[in-house]
PDB file of C-alpha atoms and ligand atoms in Angstrom:
ATOM      1  CA  MET A   9     112.553 240.355  71.679  1.00 59.00           C
ATOM      2  CA  ALA A  10     111.579 243.992  71.242  1.00 89.00           C
ATOM      3  CA  VAL A  11     111.365 246.180  68.171  1.00 96.00           C
ATOM      4  CA  GLY A  12     111.656 249.954  68.566  1.00 97.00           C
ATOM      5  CA  ILE A  13     109.308 252.473  67.004  1.00 98.00           C
ATOM      6  CA  PHE A  14     110.456 256.093  66.793  1.00 98.00           C
ATOM      7  CA  ASP A  15     108.479 259.243  66.027  1.00 97.00           C
ATOM      8  CA  SER A  16     108.707 262.944  66.809  1.00 96.00           C
ATOM      9  CA  GLY A  17     105.433 262.617  68.702  1.00 94.00           C
ATOM     10  CA  LEU A  18     102.108 260.848  68.372  1.00 93.00           C
ATOM     11  CA  GLY A  19     102.029 260.106  64.620  1.00 94.00           C
ATOM     12  CA  GLY A  20     104.040 256.882  64.895  1.00 96.00           C
ATOM     13  CA  LEU A  21     101.154 255.461  66.911  1.00 96.00           C
ATOM     14  CA  THR A  22      99.331 254.958  63.582  1.00 94.00           C
ATOM     15  CA  VAL A  23     102.190 252.612  62.623  1.00 97.00           C
ATOM     16  CA  TYR A  24     102.332 251.066  66.118  1.00 97.00           C
ATOM     17  CA  ARG A  25      98.596 250.237  65.899  1.00 96.00           C
ATOM     18  CA  GLU A  26      99.017 248.283  62.651  1.00 96.00           C
ATOM     19  CA  ILE A  27     102.184 246.450  63.807  1.00 97.00           C
ATOM     20  CA  ARG A  28     100.383 245.466  67.001  1.00 95.00           C
ATOM     21  CA  ALA A  29      97.364 244.197  65.019  1.00 95.00           C
ATOM     22  CA  LEU A  30      99.556 242.075  62.752  1.00 96.00           C
ATOM     23  CA  MET A  31     102.015 240.793  65.405  1.00 94.00           C
ATOM     24  CA  PRO A  32     100.160 240.721  68.741  1.00 93.00           C
ATOM     25  CA  ASP A  33     102.987 238.925  70.574  1.00 91.00           C
ATOM     26  CA  LEU A  34     105.868 241.130  69.472  1.00 94.00           C
ATOM     27  CA  ALA A  35     107.301 243.325  72.252  1.00 94.00           C
ATOM     28  CA  LEU A  36     107.353 246.943  71.099  1.00 96.00           C
ATOM     29  CA  VAL A  37     109.067 249.970  72.609  1.00 97.00           C
ATOM     30  CA  TYR A  38     107.631 253.261  71.363  1.00 98.00           C
ATOM     31  CA  TYR A  39     109.586 256.511  71.662  1.00 98.00           C
ATOM     32  CA  GLY A  40     107.845 259.834  71.046  1.00 97.00           C
ATOM     33  CA  ASP A  41     110.048 262.921  71.115  1.00 97.00           C
ATOM     34  CA  ASN A  42     107.061 265.080  72.065  1.00 94.00           C
ATOM     35  CA  ALA A  43     109.274 267.693  73.736  1.00 94.00           C
ATOM     36  CA  HIS A  44     110.751 268.544  70.312  1.00 95.00           C
ATOM     37  CA  ALA A  45     107.752 267.967  67.993  1.00 93.00           C
ATOM     38  CA  PRO A  46     107.080 268.991  65.321  1.00 93.00           C
ATOM     39  CA  TYR A  47     110.200 267.992  63.393  1.00 94.00           C
ATOM     40  CA  GLY A  48     108.687 269.088  60.080  1.00 91.00           C
ATOM     41  CA  VAL A  49     109.840 272.691  60.451  1.00 90.00           C
ATOM     42  CA  ARG A  50     113.381 271.888  61.726  1.00 94.00           C
ATOM     43  CA  ASP A  51     116.556 271.754  59.635  1.00 94.00           C
ATOM     44  CA  ALA A  52     118.219 268.492  58.633  1.00 94.00           C
ATOM     45  CA  ASP A  53     121.090 268.687  61.197  1.00 96.00           C
ATOM     46  CA  ASP A  54     118.657 269.218  64.016  1.00 97.00           C
ATOM     47  CA  ILE A  55     116.426 266.324  62.890  1.00 97.00           C
ATOM     48  CA  TYR A  56     119.527 264.078  62.555  1.00 98.00           C
ATOM     49  CA  ALA A  57     120.739 264.888  66.100  1.00 98.00           C
ATOM     50  CA  LEU A  58     117.299 264.375  67.680  1.00 98.00           C
ATOM     51  CA  THR A  59     116.663 261.156  65.761  1.00 98.00           C
ATOM     52  CA  CYS A  60     120.061 259.668  66.767  1.00 98.00           C
ATOM     53  CA  GLN A  61     119.305 260.535  70.400  1.00 97.00           C
ATOM     54  CA  GLY A  62     115.914 258.782  70.315  1.00 98.00           C
ATOM     55  CA  VAL A  63     117.185 255.732  68.455  1.00 98.00           C
ATOM     56  CA  SER A  64     120.062 255.361  70.991  1.00 97.00           C
ATOM     57  CA  ARG A  65     117.471 255.284  73.754  1.00 97.00           C
ATOM     58  CA  LEU A  66     115.638 252.493  71.924  1.00 96.00           C
ATOM     59  CA  PHE A  67     118.895 250.528  71.512  1.00 95.00           C
ATOM     60  CA  ASP A  68     119.398 250.920  75.305  1.00 93.00           C
ATOM     61  CA  ALA A  69     115.874 249.538  75.859  1.00 92.00           C
ATOM     62  CA  GLY A  70     116.915 246.256  74.181  1.00 91.00           C
ATOM     63  CA  CYS A  71     115.856 246.950  70.587  1.00 94.00           C
ATOM     64  CA  ASP A  72     118.270 245.867  67.841  1.00 93.00           C
ATOM     65  CA  LEU A  73     115.867 246.965  65.123  1.00 96.00           C
ATOM     66  CA  VAL A  74     114.220 250.388  65.101  1.00 97.00           C
ATOM     67  CA  VAL A  75     111.534 251.566  62.686  1.00 97.00           C
ATOM     68  CA  LEU A  76     111.557 255.312  62.071  1.00 98.00           C
ATOM     69  CA  ALA A  77     107.771 255.731  62.005  1.00 97.00           C
ATOM     70  CA  CYS A  78     108.377 259.309  60.940  1.00 96.00           C
ATOM     71  CA  ASN A  79     108.724 260.438  57.333  1.00 95.00           C
ATOM     72  CA  THR A  80     110.511 263.610  58.345  1.00 95.00           C
ATOM     73  CA  ALA A  81     113.269 261.652  60.144  1.00 96.00           C
ATOM     74  CA  SER A  82     113.316 259.034  57.361  1.00 94.00           C
ATOM     75  CA  ALA A  83     113.741 261.816  54.785  1.00 93.00           C
ATOM     76  CA  ALA A  84     116.210 264.042  56.611  1.00 93.00           C
ATOM     77  CA  ALA A  85     118.282 261.658  58.756  1.00 96.00           C
ATOM     78  CA  LEU A  86     118.001 257.974  57.821  1.00 96.00           C
ATOM     79  CA  ARG A  87     120.512 257.801  54.993  1.00 93.00           C
ATOM     80  CA  ARG A  88     123.141 259.710  57.023  1.00 96.00           C
ATOM     81  CA  MET A  89     122.513 257.421  60.023  1.00 97.00           C
ATOM     82  CA  GLN A  90     122.851 254.270  57.912  1.00 95.00           C
ATOM     83  CA  GLU A  91     126.027 255.538  56.262  1.00 95.00           C
ATOM     84  CA  GLY A  92     128.025 256.232  59.405  1.00 92.00           C
ATOM     85  CA  TRP A  93     126.166 256.001  62.681  1.00 97.00           C
ATOM     86  CA  VAL A  94     124.186 252.737  63.026  1.00 97.00           C
ATOM     87  CA  PRO A  95     126.365 250.029  64.697  1.00 96.00           C
ATOM     88  CA  ASP A  96     126.932 246.831  62.668  1.00 94.00           C
ATOM     89  CA  ASP A  97     124.702 244.708  64.901  1.00 93.00           C
ATOM     90  CA  LYS A  98     121.725 247.103  64.753  1.00 96.00           C
ATOM     91  CA  ARG A  99     119.285 248.128  62.022  1.00 96.00           C
ATOM     92  CA  VAL A 100     117.230 251.270  61.450  1.00 97.00           C
ATOM     93  CA  LEU A 101     114.476 251.112  58.825  1.00 95.00           C
ATOM     94  CA  GLY A 102     112.377 253.960  57.420  1.00 94.00           C
ATOM     95  CA  VAL A 103     108.816 254.277  56.176  1.00 94.00           C
ATOM     96  CA  PHE A 104     109.307 255.556  52.612  1.00 89.00           C
ATOM     97  CA  VAL A 105     110.638 252.434  50.962  1.00 92.00           C
ATOM     98  CA  PRO A 106     107.783 250.061  51.949  1.00 94.00           C
ATOM     99  CA  LEU A 107     105.268 252.679  50.816  1.00 94.00           C
ATOM    100  CA  ILE A 108     106.985 253.088  47.446  1.00 94.00           C
ATOM    101  CA  GLU A 109     107.226 249.305  47.040  1.00 94.00           C
ATOM    102  CA  ALA A 110     103.447 249.118  47.581  1.00 93.00           C
ATOM    103  CA  LEU A 111     102.760 252.045  45.251  1.00 93.00           C
ATOM    104  CA  THR A 112     104.892 250.512  42.485  1.00 92.00           C
ATOM    105  CA  GLU A 113     103.567 246.972  43.110  1.00 90.00           C
ATOM    106  CA  ARG A 114     106.954 245.459  43.991  1.00 91.00           C
ATOM    107  CA  GLN A 115     107.819 242.614  46.354  1.00 90.00           C
ATOM    108  CA  TRP A 116     109.250 243.803  49.729  1.00 87.00           C
ATOM    109  CA  GLY A 117     112.978 244.401  49.357  1.00 86.00           C
ATOM    110  CA  ASP A 118     112.943 244.079  45.535  1.00 89.00           C
ATOM    111  CA  ASN A 119     115.905 246.243  44.480  1.00 88.00           C
ATOM    112  CA  SER A 120     115.775 245.507  40.761  1.00 93.00           C
ATOM    113  CA  ALA A 121     116.096 248.296  38.166  1.00 93.00           C
ATOM    114  CA  PRO A 122     113.400 250.980  37.876  1.00 95.00           C
ATOM    115  CA  ARG A 123     110.550 250.172  35.497  1.00 93.00           C
ATOM    116  CA  GLU A 124     107.292 251.581  34.092  1.00 94.00           C
ATOM    117  CA  VAL A 125     104.453 251.285  36.591  1.00 93.00           C
ATOM    118  CA  GLY A 126     100.675 251.629  36.376  1.00 91.00           C
ATOM    119  CA  VAL A 127     100.396 254.863  38.347  1.00 94.00           C
ATOM    120  CA  LYS A 128     101.522 258.049  36.522  1.00 96.00           C
ATOM    121  CA  HIS A 129     100.335 260.997  38.657  1.00 97.00           C
ATOM    122  CA  VAL A 130     100.981 260.927  42.393  1.00 98.00           C
ATOM    123  CA  ALA A 131     100.047 263.550  44.972  1.00 98.00           C
ATOM    124  CA  LEU A 132     102.326 263.645  48.014  1.00 98.00           C
ATOM    125  CA  PHE A 133     101.167 265.275  51.258  1.00 98.00           C
ATOM    126  CA  ALA A 134     103.955 265.681  53.828  1.00 97.00           C
ATOM    127  CA  THR A 135     105.652 268.054  56.257  1.00 95.00           C
ATOM    128  CA  PRO A 136     107.616 271.047  54.885  1.00 95.00           C
ATOM    129  CA  SER A 137     110.981 269.325  55.702  1.00 92.00           C
ATOM    130  CA  THR A 138     109.985 266.079  54.001  1.00 94.00           C
ATOM    131  CA  VAL A 139     108.847 267.934  50.873  1.00 96.00           C
ATOM    132  CA  ALA A 140     112.039 270.051  50.824  1.00 95.00           C
ATOM    133  CA  SER A 141     114.259 266.940  51.103  1.00 93.00           C
ATOM    134  CA  ARG A 142     112.840 265.414  47.882  1.00 95.00           C
ATOM    135  CA  ALA A 143     113.641 262.018  49.468  1.00 93.00           C
ATOM    136  CA  PHE A 144     110.346 260.544  48.268  1.00 95.00           C
ATOM    137  CA  GLN A 145     111.068 261.448  44.633  1.00 96.00           C
ATOM    138  CA  ARG A 146     114.644 260.113  44.985  1.00 94.00           C
ATOM    139  CA  GLU A 147     113.531 256.728  46.390  1.00 93.00           C
ATOM    140  CA  LEU A 148     110.752 256.513  43.790  1.00 96.00           C
ATOM    141  CA  SER A 149     113.211 257.153  40.935  1.00 96.00           C
ATOM    142  CA  PHE A 150     115.232 254.090  42.045  1.00 95.00           C
ATOM    143  CA  ARG A 151     112.138 251.924  41.466  1.00 95.00           C
ATOM    144  CA  ALA A 152     109.876 253.518  38.846  1.00 96.00           C
ATOM    145  CA  ILE A 153     110.100 255.581  35.687  1.00 95.00           C
ATOM    146  CA  GLY A 154     107.643 258.072  34.222  1.00 93.00           C
ATOM    147  CA  VAL A 155     105.837 258.982  37.454  1.00 96.00           C
ATOM    148  CA  ASP A 156     104.963 262.633  38.000  1.00 97.00           C
ATOM    149  CA  VAL A 157     104.929 263.624  41.711  1.00 98.00           C
ATOM    150  CA  GLU A 158     103.300 266.847  42.941  1.00 98.00           C
ATOM    151  CA  ALA A 159     104.151 267.515  46.579  1.00 98.00           C
ATOM    152  CA  GLN A 160     102.160 269.651  49.015  1.00 98.00           C
ATOM    153  CA  PRO A 161     103.843 270.823  52.242  1.00 98.00           C
ATOM    154  CA  CYS A 162     101.075 270.651  54.838  1.00 98.00           C
ATOM    155  CA  GLY A 163     102.152 273.415  57.219  1.00 96.00           C
ATOM    156  CA  GLY A 164     100.341 273.476  60.569  1.00 96.00           C
ATOM    157  CA  LEU A 165      98.747 270.041  60.328  1.00 96.00           C
ATOM    158  CA  VAL A 166     101.015 268.190  62.782  1.00 93.00           C
ATOM    159  CA  ASP A 167     100.703 271.012  65.347  1.00 92.00           C
ATOM    160  CA  ALA A 168      96.904 270.864  65.093  1.00 93.00           C
ATOM    161  CA  LEU A 169      96.872 267.073  65.530  1.00 90.00           C
ATOM    162  CA  GLU A 170      99.357 267.124  68.439  1.00 85.00           C
ATOM    163  CA  ALA A 171      97.143 269.749  70.087  1.00 86.00           C
ATOM    164  CA  GLY A 172      94.005 267.643  69.445  1.00 85.00           C
ATOM    165  CA  ASP A 173      92.396 270.456  67.407  1.00 92.00           C
ATOM    166  CA  LEU A 174      90.501 268.359  64.849  1.00 93.00           C
ATOM    167  CA  ILE A 175      88.399 271.238  63.510  1.00 97.00           C
ATOM    168  CA  LEU A 176      91.526 273.166  62.524  1.00 98.00           C
ATOM    169  CA  ALA A 177      93.192 269.960  61.237  1.00 97.00           C
ATOM    170  CA  GLU A 178      90.237 269.164  58.951  1.00 98.00           C
ATOM    171  CA  ALA A 179      90.135 272.721  57.583  1.00 98.00           C
ATOM    172  CA  LEU A 180      93.874 272.540  56.879  1.00 98.00           C
ATOM    173  CA  VAL A 181      93.488 269.225  55.017  1.00 98.00           C
ATOM    174  CA  ARG A 182      90.822 270.722  52.762  1.00 98.00           C
ATOM    175  CA  SER A 183      92.914 273.783  51.950  1.00 98.00           C
ATOM    176  CA  HIS A 184      96.107 271.743  51.316  1.00 98.00           C
ATOM    177  CA  VAL A 185      94.180 269.339  49.050  1.00 98.00           C
ATOM    178  CA  ASP A 186      92.664 272.282  47.121  1.00 98.00           C
ATOM    179  CA  ALA A 187      96.126 273.808  46.658  1.00 98.00           C
ATOM    180  CA  LEU A 188      97.484 270.532  45.293  1.00 98.00           C
ATOM    181  CA  LEU A 189      94.529 269.876  42.976  1.00 98.00           C
ATOM    182  CA  ARG A 190      95.033 273.296  41.401  1.00 98.00           C
ATOM    183  CA  ARG A 191      98.502 272.109  40.282  1.00 98.00           C
ATOM    184  CA  MET A 192      97.611 268.437  39.573  1.00 98.00           C
ATOM    185  CA  PRO A 193      93.859 268.170  38.866  1.00 97.00           C
ATOM    186  CA  LYS A 194      93.687 264.390  38.420  1.00 97.00           C
ATOM    187  CA  PRO A 195      96.110 262.382  40.579  1.00 98.00           C
ATOM    188  CA  GLU A 196      95.511 258.612  40.472  1.00 97.00           C
ATOM    189  CA  ALA A 197      97.117 258.091  43.864  1.00 97.00           C
ATOM    190  CA  ALA A 198      97.746 260.199  46.950  1.00 98.00           C
ATOM    191  CA  VAL A 199     100.420 259.392  49.519  1.00 97.00           C
ATOM    192  CA  LEU A 200      99.891 260.448  53.135  1.00 97.00           C
ATOM    193  CA  GLY A 201     103.613 260.994  53.685  1.00 96.00           C
ATOM    194  CA  CYS A 202     103.449 261.808  57.389  1.00 96.00           C
ATOM    195  CA  THR A 203     102.480 259.253  60.008  1.00 96.00           C
ATOM    196  CA  HIS A 204     100.181 261.761  61.717  1.00 94.00           C
ATOM    197  CA  TYR A 205      97.938 262.067  58.638  1.00 96.00           C
ATOM    198  CA  PRO A 206      96.209 258.630  58.674  1.00 94.00           C
ATOM    199  CA  MET A 207      94.174 260.039  61.561  1.00 92.00           C
ATOM    200  CA  LEU A 208      92.547 262.185  58.858  1.00 95.00           C
ATOM    201  CA  ALA A 209      92.541 259.625  56.034  1.00 96.00           C
ATOM    202  CA  GLU A 210      88.787 259.945  55.541  1.00 96.00           C
ATOM    203  CA  VAL A 211      88.993 263.735  55.320  1.00 98.00           C
ATOM    204  CA  PHE A 212      91.773 263.456  52.703  1.00 98.00           C
ATOM    205  CA  GLN A 213      89.720 260.881  50.755  1.00 98.00           C
ATOM    206  CA  ALA A 214      86.581 263.043  50.815  1.00 98.00           C
ATOM    207  CA  ALA A 215      88.507 266.135  49.667  1.00 98.00           C
ATOM    208  CA  LEU A 216      90.331 264.221  46.909  1.00 98.00           C
ATOM    209  CA  GLY A 217      87.252 262.368  45.646  1.00 97.00           C
ATOM    210  CA  PRO A 218      86.495 258.661  45.237  1.00 97.00           C
ATOM    211  CA  ASP A 219      88.719 258.097  42.185  1.00 96.00           C
ATOM    212  CA  VAL A 220      91.965 258.761  44.055  1.00 98.00           C
ATOM    213  CA  ASN A 221      93.650 255.797  45.727  1.00 96.00           C
ATOM    214  CA  VAL A 222      94.869 257.106  49.119  1.00 97.00           C
ATOM    215  CA  PHE A 223      97.928 255.301  50.539  1.00 95.00           C
ATOM    216  CA  SER A 224      98.485 255.335  54.329  1.00 91.00           C
ATOM    217  CA  GLN A 225     101.684 253.843  55.683  1.00 93.00           C
ATOM    218  CA  GLY A 226     100.632 251.965  58.834  1.00 95.00           C
ATOM    219  CA  ARG A 227      99.466 248.666  57.343  1.00 94.00           C
ATOM    220  CA  ILE A 228     102.102 248.728  54.588  1.00 95.00           C
ATOM    221  CA  VAL A 229     104.971 249.277  57.053  1.00 96.00           C
ATOM    222  CA  ALA A 230     103.606 246.570  59.382  1.00 97.00           C
ATOM    223  CA  LYS A 231     103.461 244.014  56.552  1.00 96.00           C
ATOM    224  CA  SER A 232     106.967 244.817  55.341  1.00 94.00           C
ATOM    225  CA  LEU A 233     108.276 244.616  58.933  1.00 96.00           C
ATOM    226  CA  MET A 234     106.708 241.178  59.359  1.00 95.00           C
ATOM    227  CA  ASP A 235     108.363 240.033  56.137  1.00 94.00           C
ATOM    228  CA  TYR A 236     111.709 241.535  57.279  1.00 94.00           C
ATOM    229  CA  LEU A 237     111.536 239.751  60.659  1.00 94.00           C
ATOM    230  CA  GLU A 238     110.790 236.447  58.931  1.00 93.00           C
ATOM    231  CA  ARG A 239     113.925 236.940  56.834  1.00 92.00           C
ATOM    232  CA  HIS A 240     116.018 238.306  59.763  1.00 91.00           C
ATOM    233  CA  PRO A 241     114.765 236.665  62.988  1.00 86.00           C
ATOM    234  CA  ASP A 242     118.125 237.526  64.624  1.00 83.00           C
ATOM    235  CA  MET A 243     117.078 241.230  64.602  1.00 82.00           C
ATOM    236  CA  LEU A 244     114.330 240.713  67.183  1.00 79.00           C
ATOM    237  CA  GLY A 245     116.495 242.157  69.986  1.00 67.00           C
ATOM    238  CA  LYS A 246     116.741 241.062  73.589  1.00 69.00           C
ATOM    239  CA  GLY A 247     114.101 243.320  75.211  1.00 67.00           C
ATOM    240  CA  THR A 248     110.846 241.640  76.243  1.00 77.00           C
ATOM    241  CA  GLN A 249     108.804 244.521  77.612  1.00 81.00           C
ATOM    242  CA  ASN A 250     106.191 246.693  75.919  1.00 91.00           C
ATOM    243  CA  LEU A 251     106.920 250.316  76.736  1.00 95.00           C
ATOM    244  CA  PHE A 252     105.872 253.806  75.680  1.00 97.00           C
ATOM    245  CA  LEU A 253     108.567 256.420  76.280  1.00 98.00           C
ATOM    246  CA  THR A 254     108.291 260.165  75.823  1.00 98.00           C
ATOM    247  CA  THR A 255     110.533 263.188  76.212  1.00 97.00           C
ATOM    248  CA  GLY A 256     107.374 265.184  76.996  1.00 96.00           C
ATOM    249  CA  LEU A 257     105.281 265.180  80.147  1.00 95.00           C
ATOM    250  CA  PRO A 258     104.131 261.551  80.570  1.00 97.00           C
ATOM    251  CA  GLN A 259     100.696 262.364  81.957  1.00 97.00           C
ATOM    252  CA  SER A 260      99.661 264.816  79.263  1.00 94.00           C
ATOM    253  CA  VAL A 261     101.229 262.741  76.459  1.00 95.00           C
ATOM    254  CA  SER A 262      99.334 259.664  77.752  1.00 96.00           C
ATOM    255  CA  ASP A 263      96.065 261.622  77.691  1.00 94.00           C
ATOM    256  CA  GLN A 264      96.752 262.934  74.175  1.00 91.00           C
ATOM    257  CA  ALA A 265      97.780 259.462  72.934  1.00 93.00           C
ATOM    258  CA  THR A 266      94.677 257.859  74.420  1.00 94.00           C
ATOM    259  CA  ARG A 267      92.505 260.429  72.609  1.00 88.00           C
ATOM    260  CA  PHE A 268      94.542 260.130  69.412  1.00 83.00           C
ATOM    261  CA  LEU A 269      94.417 256.317  69.207  1.00 86.00           C
ATOM    262  CA  ARG A 270      91.122 255.846  71.064  1.00 87.00           C
ATOM    263  CA  GLN A 271      92.695 253.228  73.344  1.00 90.00           C
ATOM    264  CA  ASP A 272      94.349 253.517  76.756  1.00 95.00           C
ATOM    265  CA  ILE A 273      98.083 254.217  76.329  1.00 95.00           C
ATOM    266  CA  ARG A 274     100.382 255.007  79.286  1.00 97.00           C
ATOM    267  CA  PHE A 275     103.702 256.752  78.617  1.00 97.00           C
ATOM    268  CA  ALA A 276     106.754 256.860  80.915  1.00 97.00           C
ATOM    269  CA  ALA A 277     109.542 259.449  80.927  1.00 97.00           C
ATOM    270  CA  SER A 278     112.301 258.467  78.503  1.00 94.00           C
ATOM    271  CA  GLU A 279     115.204 259.354  80.827  1.00 82.00           C
ATOM    272  CA  ILE A 280     116.906 256.352  82.392  1.00 63.00           C
ATOM    273  CA  GLU A 281     116.492 256.648  86.186  1.00 52.00           C
TER     274      GLU A 281
HETATM  275  N1  LIG B 302     104.922 262.057  62.022  1.00 63.60           N
HETATM  276  C1  LIG B 302     106.075 262.590  61.441  1.00 63.60           C
HETATM  277  C2  LIG B 302     106.210 262.326  59.971  1.00 63.60           C
HETATM  278  O1  LIG B 302     105.838 261.238  59.554  1.00 63.60           O
HETATM  279  C3  LIG B 302     106.646 263.858  61.964  1.00 63.60           C
HETATM  280  C4  LIG B 302     105.859 265.091  61.863  1.00 63.60           C
HETATM  281  C5  LIG B 302     106.544 266.248  62.540  1.00 63.60           C
HETATM  282  O2  LIG B 302     107.076 266.086  63.648  1.00 63.60           O
HETATM  283  O3  LIG B 302     106.554 267.333  61.940  1.00 63.60           O
HETATM  284  O4  LIG B 302     106.697 263.127  59.219  1.00 63.60           O
END
């Protein structure tokens, strides 16, 4: 019974942490493609190929259900994967839809027609590829009408976080928030549309001010996954082991992950021996 969690690197650990807190007994296999991070500056074909490779590895590890804990992969690759690549007995879920369901106050999996919602001005912070894909706006338009989205590509932020350079990361958050507020002075909500960014949620909140409701994905994705598994217990998969796999160097990724999550995490090489 293992569920797979995929990210380009360390960011998906913010989703892992919340899934683990909510479902302590669920076996989880984490795959970080650290050798190819960041994805946020790659083109869509490249992101698709790398994401398929990582998800295949998670299928091989006994996961029938994989969560793409990566907005960039969810934006650039998920739809194409679901349309022609994912085998019938497997599922791949993204992180946008649960977030939008929470933002628009819908039940999980409610696919009814779009309607007016309380929030009217939304700030989106994400990687350059996610912003360019407009996937967030597309998924939002299926569920809500009359919402104005202003998106800020946060160049450099994932690199700074992967490198553990928090001083640079905090300075980048402040300058990206300033740039967005010049175009949308009073957002009611802000979406941290990259799974690396919850590590800086407090810095985003301080820069945006107390009136802005900041949405991070970890808890939201964990709750929607729990609901999904209750409705589809057959998707639990046959793996039973908790594992952390990386395409990077296991020792240095383990050290970075331990610093990033402030708990001991040990990665193994993702190649099958
Ligand atoms: N953490 C990822 C996301 O949610 C990927 C960031 C990157 O690799 O650029 O977008």
